[in-house]
Amino acid sequence: AQSVTQLGSHVSVSEGALVLLRCNYSSSVPPYLFWYVQYPNQGLQLLLKYTTGATLVKGINGFEAEFKKSETSFHLTKPSAHMSDAAEYFCAVSEGGTGGFKTIFGAGTRLFVKA
Amino acid sequence: DVKVTQSSRYLVKRTGEKVFLECVQDMDHENMFWYRQDPGLGLRLIYFSYDVKMKEKGDIPEGYSVSREKKERFSLILESASTNQTSMYLCASSLGTGGESQETQYFGPGTRLLVL
């Protein structure tokens, strides 16, 4: 069975500092991995996803994530935080190769950006 | 751009009332989903639909039902609302190419439901 763990329900960084949001997953088959972002009073939107191929995935707004199979991790990073990055971020996993619709979402990490 | 709209942003209902939440997508997507979002729990799947009149239970279907009479519309029904159904409800859709597990889901803005 799949599961997703996001380390830290809240992360606070200063503007211009590195953003690192941690995500670990478990999956019995090769996973598909996603990061979604939710701005206040909005639905979720896709930041980036890993399906196959290159393990370093670049997304929108300068974010990127690296799939590390040996560590079962898919951490999200951004070199320099901007005030507009303040939002809630969700890591998600679905099982590749088996078809089906099940995407499991993590509990979310709220990012605060200090001026 | 895919647009997913939900009928209400905020809703207040009384215990025992029947509640309808509607979701419409405008991109001819095959798949539609209903989630509830609670602090510390992330998103949990209630029901999904992969075709008109087809539905499948998600992880927490108890107390809910759904209806999909038209491809673009997916309704969530709370037959008899209870206080533990107070939550944020998110609708989503995805294209439906046969590789569903890798598809991006597109979300509506959510309906915040308060049951008194």
Short mmCIF file of C-alpha atoms in Angstrom, two decimals:
data_model
loop_
_atom_site.label_atom_id
_atom_site.label_comp_id
_atom_site.label_asym_id
_atom_site.label_seq_id
_atom_site.Cartn_x
_atom_site.Cartn_y
_atom_site.Cartn_z
CA ALA A 1 0.00 0.00 0.00
CA GLN A 2 1.15 3.50 -0.73
CA SER A 3 1.76 6.15 1.87
CA VAL A 4 3.26 9.62 2.01
CA THR A 5 4.95 11.37 4.92
CA GLN A 6 5.71 15.06 4.88
CA LEU A 7 8.17 16.07 7.56
CA GLY A 8 7.05 19.23 9.29
CA SER A 9 3.54 20.63 9.19
CA HIS A 10 4.99 24.15 9.19
CA VAL A 11 8.22 25.50 7.74
CA SER A 12 9.37 29.10 8.08
CA VAL A 13 12.12 30.68 5.97
CA SER A 14 13.37 34.19 5.33
CA GLU A 15 12.88 35.80 1.96
CA GLY A 16 15.83 34.85 -0.25
CA ALA A 17 16.67 31.71 1.76
CA LEU A 18 16.60 28.15 0.53
CA VAL A 19 13.27 26.34 0.66
CA LEU A 20 13.37 22.63 1.49
CA LEU A 21 10.15 20.69 1.99
CA ARG A 22 10.59 17.01 2.76
CA CYS A 23 8.56 14.12 1.43
CA ASN A 24 9.07 10.39 1.90
CA TYR A 25 6.86 7.76 0.33
CA SER A 26 6.30 4.06 0.34
CA SER A 27 5.09 2.13 -2.65
CA SER A 28 5.22 -1.50 -3.65
CA VAL A 29 5.69 -0.65 -7.32
CA PRO A 30 7.51 2.19 -9.11
CA PRO A 31 5.74 5.34 -8.01
CA TYR A 32 4.52 8.43 -9.73
CA LEU A 33 5.22 11.42 -7.47
CA PHE A 34 3.67 14.86 -7.40
CA TRP A 35 3.94 18.17 -5.60
CA TYR A 36 0.87 20.36 -5.50
CA VAL A 37 0.57 23.87 -4.05
CA GLN A 38 -2.50 25.47 -2.48
CA TYR A 39 -2.62 29.24 -2.16
CA PRO A 40 -5.06 30.73 0.36
CA ASN A 41 -8.70 30.25 -0.61
CA GLN A 42 -7.81 28.31 -3.73
CA GLY A 43 -7.75 24.72 -4.89
CA LEU A 44 -4.57 22.75 -5.45
CA GLN A 45 -2.46 23.21 -8.56
CA LEU A 46 0.36 21.07 -9.85
CA LEU A 47 3.91 22.29 -9.20
CA LEU A 48 5.73 19.34 -10.73
CA LYS A 49 5.61 15.58 -11.13
CA TYR A 50 7.90 12.62 -11.66
CA THR A 51 6.73 9.74 -13.80
CA THR A 52 9.77 8.19 -15.49
CA GLY A 53 13.13 9.30 -16.84
CA ALA A 54 15.25 12.07 -15.34
CA THR A 55 15.08 12.02 -11.57
CA LEU A 56 15.52 15.77 -11.17
CA VAL A 57 12.25 17.41 -12.08
CA LYS A 58 11.78 21.12 -12.62
CA GLY A 59 8.45 22.74 -12.01
CA ILE A 60 6.81 26.12 -12.05
CA ASN A 61 7.93 29.18 -10.08
CA GLY A 62 11.53 27.95 -9.76
CA PHE A 63 10.76 24.82 -7.74
CA GLU A 64 12.39 21.48 -8.36
CA ALA A 65 12.38 18.03 -6.78
CA GLU A 66 14.61 15.00 -6.98
CA PHE A 67 13.37 11.42 -6.95
CA LYS A 68 15.76 9.31 -4.85
CA LYS A 69 14.71 5.70 -4.99
CA SER A 70 17.28 4.52 -2.45
CA GLU A 71 16.00 7.02 0.10
CA THR A 72 12.32 6.78 -0.99
CA SER A 73 12.28 10.55 -1.01
CA PHE A 74 10.99 13.33 -3.26
CA HIS A 75 12.00 16.54 -1.50
CA LEU A 76 10.95 19.91 -2.93
CA THR A 77 13.47 22.75 -3.14
CA LYS A 78 13.75 26.32 -4.30
CA PRO A 79 17.05 28.22 -4.08
CA SER A 80 15.58 31.56 -3.03
CA ALA A 81 12.22 32.01 -1.34
CA HIS A 82 9.86 34.77 -2.38
CA MET A 83 7.00 36.19 -0.35
CA SER A 84 4.59 34.85 -2.96
CA ASP A 85 5.70 31.28 -2.17
CA ALA A 86 3.78 31.35 1.11
CA ALA A 87 1.24 28.57 0.70
CA GLU A 88 0.51 24.98 1.65
CA TYR A 89 2.36 22.28 -0.23
CA PHE A 90 1.21 18.70 -0.69
CA CYS A 91 3.29 15.74 -1.77
CA ALA A 92 1.35 12.90 -3.43
CA VAL A 93 2.08 9.41 -4.72
CA SER A 94 0.29 7.07 -7.06
CA GLU A 95 1.35 3.64 -8.19
CA GLY A 96 2.66 3.42 -11.70
CA GLY A 97 2.13 0.49 -13.98
CA THR A 98 -0.97 -0.80 -12.30
CA GLY A 99 -3.35 1.75 -13.72
CA GLY A 100 -6.06 2.89 -11.40
CA PHE A 101 -6.97 6.18 -9.91
CA LYS A 102 -5.62 6.15 -6.41
CA THR A 103 -3.47 9.13 -5.52
CA ILE A 104 -2.45 9.40 -1.89
CA PHE A 105 -1.77 12.89 -0.54
CA GLY A 106 0.45 13.82 2.36
CA ALA A 107 -0.82 15.88 5.27
CA GLY A 108 0.66 19.06 3.82
CA THR A 109 3.37 21.52 4.84
CA ARG A 110 2.54 25.17 5.30
CA LEU A 111 5.38 27.43 4.18
CA PHE A 112 5.79 30.82 5.82
CA VAL A 113 8.13 33.39 4.25
CA LYS A 114 9.46 36.17 6.47
CA ALA A 115 10.46 39.55 5.08
CA ASP B 1 -6.77 26.33 -19.23
CA VAL B 2 -8.80 23.72 -17.43
CA LYS B 3 -11.44 25.22 -15.28
CA VAL B 4 -13.11 23.35 -12.43
CA THR B 5 -15.86 25.23 -10.68
CA GLN B 6 -17.77 24.39 -7.53
CA SER B 7 -21.27 25.64 -6.86
CA SER B 8 -20.56 27.29 -3.50
CA ARG B 9 -17.49 28.60 -1.71
CA TYR B 10 -19.14 28.56 1.71
CA LEU B 11 -22.13 26.63 2.97
CA VAL B 12 -23.82 26.42 6.35
CA LYS B 13 -26.26 23.58 6.97
CA ARG B 14 -28.05 22.04 9.91
CA THR B 15 -27.62 18.48 11.17
CA GLY B 16 -29.87 16.10 9.27
CA GLU B 17 -30.23 18.27 6.17
CA LYS B 18 -29.57 16.85 2.72
CA VAL B 19 -26.66 18.70 1.11
CA PHE B 20 -25.72 18.89 -2.56
CA LEU B 21 -22.27 20.00 -3.69
CA GLU B 22 -21.85 20.44 -7.41
CA CYS B 23 -18.73 20.45 -9.53
CA VAL B 24 -18.38 21.28 -13.21
CA GLN B 25 -15.32 20.97 -15.44
CA ASP B 26 -15.03 22.46 -18.90
CA MET B 27 -12.26 20.39 -20.49
CA ASP B 28 -14.06 17.17 -21.41
CA HIS B 29 -12.17 15.20 -18.77
CA GLU B 30 -13.16 11.58 -18.23
CA ASN B 31 -12.27 11.35 -14.55
CA MET B 32 -13.68 13.34 -11.67
CA PHE B 33 -12.98 13.15 -7.94
CA TRP B 34 -14.34 14.37 -4.62
CA TYR B 35 -11.96 14.86 -1.70
CA ARG B 36 -12.33 16.27 1.75
CA GLN B 37 -9.48 18.27 3.24
CA ASP B 38 -8.95 18.44 6.99
CA PRO B 39 -6.02 20.01 8.86
CA GLY B 40 -3.27 17.50 9.54
CA LEU B 41 -4.92 14.84 7.38
CA GLY B 42 -4.32 16.20 3.92
CA LEU B 43 -6.77 15.18 1.21
CA ARG B 44 -8.82 12.02 1.49
CA LEU B 45 -10.70 10.58 -1.45
CA ILE B 46 -14.44 10.18 -0.98
CA TYR B 47 -15.58 9.00 -4.42
CA PHE B 48 -14.39 9.13 -7.99
CA SER B 49 -15.94 8.61 -11.40
CA TYR B 50 -14.24 7.50 -14.60
CA ASP B 51 -17.25 7.82 -16.88
CA VAL B 52 -20.82 9.04 -16.97
CA LYS B 53 -22.99 7.10 -14.52
CA MET B 54 -19.91 5.25 -13.21
CA LYS B 55 -18.65 5.70 -9.68
CA GLU B 56 -16.18 4.09 -7.35
CA LYS B 57 -15.75 4.41 -3.60
CA GLY B 58 -12.65 6.07 -2.29
CA ASP B 59 -11.21 5.81 1.18
CA ILE B 60 -14.02 7.47 3.15
CA PRO B 61 -17.35 7.02 1.31
CA GLU B 62 -19.52 6.52 4.41
CA GLY B 63 -22.23 9.14 4.71
CA TYR B 64 -21.77 10.33 1.13
CA SER B 65 -23.12 9.48 -2.30
CA VAL B 66 -22.37 10.86 -5.76
CA SER B 67 -24.05 11.35 -9.08
CA ARG B 68 -22.62 11.78 -12.56
CA GLU B 69 -25.38 12.14 -15.12
CA LYS B 70 -23.35 14.30 -17.51
CA LYS B 71 -19.68 14.11 -18.31
CA GLU B 72 -18.90 17.62 -17.12
CA ARG B 73 -20.79 17.48 -13.83
CA PHE B 74 -20.10 15.48 -10.66
CA SER B 75 -22.26 15.97 -7.61
CA LEU B 76 -21.52 15.02 -4.01
CA ILE B 77 -24.52 14.36 -1.78
CA LEU B 78 -24.61 14.27 1.98
CA GLU B 79 -27.82 12.35 2.64
CA SER B 80 -28.13 13.51 6.24
CA ALA B 81 -25.46 15.99 7.23
CA SER B 82 -23.65 15.50 10.52
CA THR B 83 -21.27 17.75 12.43
CA ASN B 84 -18.32 15.48 11.64
CA GLN B 85 -18.82 16.29 7.97
CA THR B 86 -17.80 19.88 8.58
CA SER B 87 -14.83 20.22 6.28
CA MET B 88 -13.41 21.64 3.07
CA TYR B 89 -14.58 19.71 0.01
CA LEU B 90 -12.46 19.74 -3.12
CA CYS B 91 -13.48 18.54 -6.55
CA ALA B 92 -10.90 17.55 -9.15
CA SER B 93 -10.78 16.21 -12.69
CA SER B 94 -8.20 14.51 -14.89
CA LEU B 95 -8.02 13.76 -18.56
CA GLY B 96 -8.46 9.97 -18.55
CA THR B 97 -6.03 8.58 -21.11
CA GLY B 98 -5.73 5.12 -19.61
CA GLY B 99 -2.66 6.10 -17.64
CA GLU B 100 -4.68 7.62 -14.86
CA SER B 101 -2.14 7.13 -12.12
CA GLN B 102 0.31 9.56 -13.72
CA GLU B 103 -2.19 12.20 -14.74
CA THR B 104 -2.35 15.66 -13.30
CA GLN B 105 -5.50 16.42 -11.37
CA TYR B 106 -7.08 19.86 -11.74
CA PHE B 107 -8.83 21.17 -8.68
CA GLY B 108 -11.72 23.49 -8.03
CA PRO B 109 -11.46 26.25 -5.38
CA GLY B 110 -13.24 24.18 -2.74
CA THR B 111 -16.44 24.44 -0.72
CA ARG B 112 -16.10 25.08 2.99
CA LEU B 113 -19.04 23.34 4.64
CA LEU B 114 -20.11 24.00 8.21
CA VAL B 115 -22.71 21.66 9.71
CA LEU B 116 -24.36 23.00 12.87
#
